[in-house]
One Martini backbone bead per residue (centre of mass of N, CA, C, O) as a GRO file, in nm:
protein
  169
    1UNK     BB    1 -10.061   8.685 -13.006
    2UNK     BB    2 -10.303   8.829 -13.141
    3UNK     BB    3 -10.517   8.736 -12.929
    4UNK     BB    4 -10.331   8.916 -12.710
    5UNK     BB    5 -10.257   9.193 -12.862
    6UNK     BB    6 -10.006   9.164 -13.017
    7UNK     BB    7  -9.744   9.306 -13.188
    8UNK     BB    8  -9.678   9.205 -13.522
    9UNK     BB    9  -9.347   9.193 -13.674
   10UNK     BB   10  -9.199   9.143 -13.974
   11UNK     BB   11  -8.853   9.015 -13.989
   12UNK     BB   12  -8.539   8.992 -14.001
   13UNK     BB   13  -8.281   8.917 -13.804
   14UNK     BB   14  -8.107   9.162 -13.890
   15UNK     BB   15  -8.321   9.380 -13.845
   16UNK     BB   16  -8.369   9.317 -13.551
   17UNK     BB   17  -8.077   9.364 -13.447
   18UNK     BB   18  -8.057   9.657 -13.538
   19UNK     BB   19  -8.294   9.767 -13.376
   20UNK     BB   20  -8.197   9.648 -13.093
   21UNK     BB   21  -7.926   9.810 -13.079
   22UNK     BB   22  -8.105  10.055 -12.984
   23UNK     BB   23  -8.363   9.972 -12.813
   24UNK     BB   24  -8.140   9.823 -12.620
   25UNK     BB   25  -7.840   9.867 -12.638
   26UNK     BB   26  -7.810  10.181 -12.607
   27UNK     BB   27  -8.015  10.236 -12.383
   28UNK     BB   28  -7.901  10.040 -12.169
   29UNK     BB   29  -7.610  10.128 -12.176
   30UNK     BB   30  -7.664  10.419 -12.085
   31UNK     BB   31  -7.795  10.346 -11.812
   32UNK     BB   32  -7.556  10.189 -11.695
   33UNK     BB   33  -7.344  10.416 -11.723
   34UNK     BB   34  -7.503  10.626 -11.564
   35UNK     BB   35  -7.509  10.470 -11.298
   36UNK     BB   36  -7.198  10.452 -11.273
   37UNK     BB   37  -7.141  10.759 -11.264
   38UNK     BB   38  -7.293  10.800 -10.999
   39UNK     BB   39  -7.136  10.603 -10.824
   40UNK     BB   40  -6.856  10.759 -10.861
   41UNK     BB   41  -6.958  11.011 -10.685
   42UNK     BB   42  -7.106  10.912 -10.412
   43UNK     BB   43  -7.406  10.997 -10.468
   44UNK     BB   44  -7.695  10.977 -10.343
   45UNK     BB   45  -7.997  10.983 -10.478
   46UNK     BB   46  -8.144  11.139 -10.248
   47UNK     BB   47  -7.948  11.377 -10.262
   48UNK     BB   48  -7.983  11.448 -10.561
   49UNK     BB   49  -8.299  11.503 -10.546
   50UNK     BB   50  -8.278  11.786 -10.404
   51UNK     BB   51  -8.158  11.915 -10.705
   52UNK     BB   52  -8.326  11.776 -10.906
   53UNK     BB   53  -8.521  11.735 -11.143
   54UNK     BB   54  -8.783  11.553 -11.229
   55UNK     BB   55  -8.658  11.433 -11.487
   56UNK     BB   56  -8.393  11.341 -11.350
   57UNK     BB   57  -8.515  11.153 -11.144
   58UNK     BB   58  -8.638  10.958 -11.351
   59UNK     BB   59  -8.374  10.877 -11.484
   60UNK     BB   60  -8.257  10.747 -11.232
   61UNK     BB   61  -8.487  10.545 -11.190
   62UNK     BB   62  -8.453  10.393 -11.460
   63UNK     BB   63  -8.169  10.295 -11.404
   64UNK     BB   64  -8.235  10.150 -11.135
   65UNK     BB   65  -8.443   9.959 -11.256
   66UNK     BB   66  -8.250   9.807 -11.440
   67UNK     BB   67  -8.032   9.722 -11.208
   68UNK     BB   68  -8.258   9.543 -11.055
   69UNK     BB   69  -8.203   9.340 -11.255
   70UNK     BB   70  -8.067   9.119 -11.472
   71UNK     BB   71  -7.738   9.080 -11.562
   72UNK     BB   72  -7.773   8.848 -11.758
   73UNK     BB   73  -7.975   8.971 -11.947
   74UNK     BB   74  -7.822   9.245 -12.010
   75UNK     BB   75  -7.560   9.112 -12.099
   76UNK     BB   76  -7.681   8.958 -12.341
   77UNK     BB   77  -7.789   9.198 -12.491
   78UNK     BB   78  -7.504   9.324 -12.532
   79UNK     BB   79  -7.329   9.065 -12.638
   80UNK     BB   80  -7.521   8.894 -12.859
   81UNK     BB   81  -7.551   9.131 -13.046
   82UNK     BB   82  -7.397   9.189 -13.354
   83UNK     BB   83  -7.493   9.512 -13.369
   84UNK     BB   84  -7.393   9.665 -13.110
   85UNK     BB   85  -7.106   9.776 -13.161
   86UNK     BB   86  -7.186   9.989 -13.367
   87UNK     BB   87  -7.389  10.145 -13.188
   88UNK     BB   88  -7.190  10.193 -12.949
   89UNK     BB   89  -6.985  10.355 -13.106
   90UNK     BB   90  -7.172  10.592 -13.161
   91UNK     BB   91  -7.216  10.659 -12.864
   92UNK     BB   92  -6.920  10.713 -12.793
   93UNK     BB   93  -6.863  10.930 -13.005
   94UNK     BB   94  -7.079  11.128 -12.900
   95UNK     BB   95  -6.964  11.155 -12.615
   96UNK     BB   96  -6.683  11.257 -12.693
   97UNK     BB   97  -6.774  11.506 -12.847
   98UNK     BB   98  -6.922  11.641 -12.612
   99UNK     BB   99  -6.687  11.647 -12.416
  100UNK     BB  100  -6.503  11.832 -12.588
  101UNK     BB  101  -6.695  12.071 -12.593
  102UNK     BB  102  -6.711  12.115 -12.287
  103UNK     BB  103  -6.407  12.132 -12.228
  104UNK     BB  104  -6.377  12.389 -12.437
  105UNK     BB  105  -6.622  12.588 -12.398
  106UNK     BB  106  -6.812  12.558 -12.670
  107UNK     BB  107  -7.109  12.691 -12.736
  108UNK     BB  108  -7.141  12.678 -13.043
  109UNK     BB  109  -7.093  12.370 -13.068
  110UNK     BB  110  -7.316  12.289 -12.880
  111UNK     BB  111  -7.548  12.413 -13.042
  112UNK     BB  112  -7.496  12.244 -13.296
  113UNK     BB  113  -7.528  11.966 -13.169
  114UNK     BB  114  -7.811  12.012 -13.055
  115UNK     BB  115  -7.953  12.096 -13.326
  116UNK     BB  116  -7.904  11.836 -13.485
  117UNK     BB  117  -8.094  11.673 -13.298
  118UNK     BB  118  -8.345  11.844 -13.326
  119UNK     BB  119  -8.370  11.809 -13.632
  120UNK     BB  120  -8.398  11.501 -13.634
  121UNK     BB  121  -8.660  11.495 -13.444
  122UNK     BB  122  -8.827  11.736 -13.474
  123UNK     BB  123  -9.160  11.739 -13.393
  124UNK     BB  124  -9.121  11.524 -13.167
  125UNK     BB  125  -9.024  11.712 -12.939
  126UNK     BB  126  -9.303  11.825 -12.866
  127UNK     BB  127  -9.437  11.558 -12.793
  128UNK     BB  128  -9.229  11.468 -12.582
  129UNK     BB  129  -9.261  11.705 -12.394
  130UNK     BB  130  -9.560  11.673 -12.337
  131UNK     BB  131  -9.568  11.375 -12.246
  132UNK     BB  132  -9.346  11.394 -12.023
  133UNK     BB  133  -9.482  11.613 -11.856
  134UNK     BB  134  -9.730  11.451 -11.787
  135UNK     BB  135  -9.584  11.213 -11.647
  136UNK     BB  136  -9.441  11.378 -11.434
  137UNK     BB  137  -9.687  11.506 -11.304
  138UNK     BB  138  -9.832  11.238 -11.231
  139UNK     BB  139  -9.611  11.112 -11.062
  140UNK     BB  140  -9.581  11.351 -10.848
  141UNK     BB  141  -9.874  11.354 -10.769
  142UNK     BB  142  -9.884  11.067 -10.658
  143UNK     BB  143  -9.644  11.096 -10.461
  144UNK     BB  144  -9.766  11.336 -10.291
  145UNK     BB  145 -10.007  11.176 -10.184
  146UNK     BB  146  -9.844  10.961 -10.031
  147UNK     BB  147  -9.619  11.212  -9.958
  148UNK     BB  148  -9.644  11.478  -9.787
  149UNK     BB  149  -9.500  11.770  -9.765
  150UNK     BB  150  -9.340  11.974  -9.562
  151UNK     BB  151  -9.344  12.280  -9.485
  152UNK     BB  152  -9.137  12.556  -9.528
  153UNK     BB  153  -8.991  12.778  -9.313
  154UNK     BB  154  -8.888  13.073  -9.350
  155UNK     BB  155  -8.571  13.227  -9.338
  156UNK     BB  156  -8.293  13.429  -9.346
  157UNK     BB  157  -8.132  13.173  -9.497
  158UNK     BB  158  -8.310  13.199  -9.737
  159UNK     BB  159  -8.304  13.137 -10.101
  160UNK     BB  160  -8.450  13.276 -10.400
  161UNK     BB  161  -8.430  13.176 -10.752
  162UNK     BB  162  -8.499  13.279 -11.075
  163UNK     BB  163  -8.489  13.095 -11.350
  164UNK     BB  164  -8.500  12.957 -11.620
  165UNK     BB  165  -8.676  12.766 -11.794
  166UNK     BB  166  -8.643  12.444 -11.647
  167UNK     BB  167  -8.430  12.479 -11.388
  168UNK     BB  168  -8.543  12.475 -11.093
  169UNK     BB  169  -8.442  12.764 -10.928
   0.00000   0.00000   0.00000
């Protein structure tokens, strides 16, 4: 493995399973559930892409990429790791908490929930924003070279509104 430049990290099976319960379990679980929630809206991804930000489009693509692969592989990743249920319970609890906040329309609680996560990620949020912005720009730059969009001729029926930063409105 080392001869082929693989990164080798020694750890116990229990440590491995705990780490993978997040690195694979929660992340893949979230992507699969995310894809299913889009399916339930019956909105085709191409239709959604007309209105979604570049970052949101990539999130949809990553979920679609995952479900294009083996359900047997991803099912086993979810089912066979003994640490997954604990990690997935945390994911479900977080989702339920956020759902309750949104349902109650409590902006203060939303901001507190949001900030707690921002505080946890710390300075990494700035790096992640910068790196992901670069990747998004490069991806769509490459995509636009492949298929240049036809310019839209404005008519009296068109409306443009400038929204807050990163709303893409």
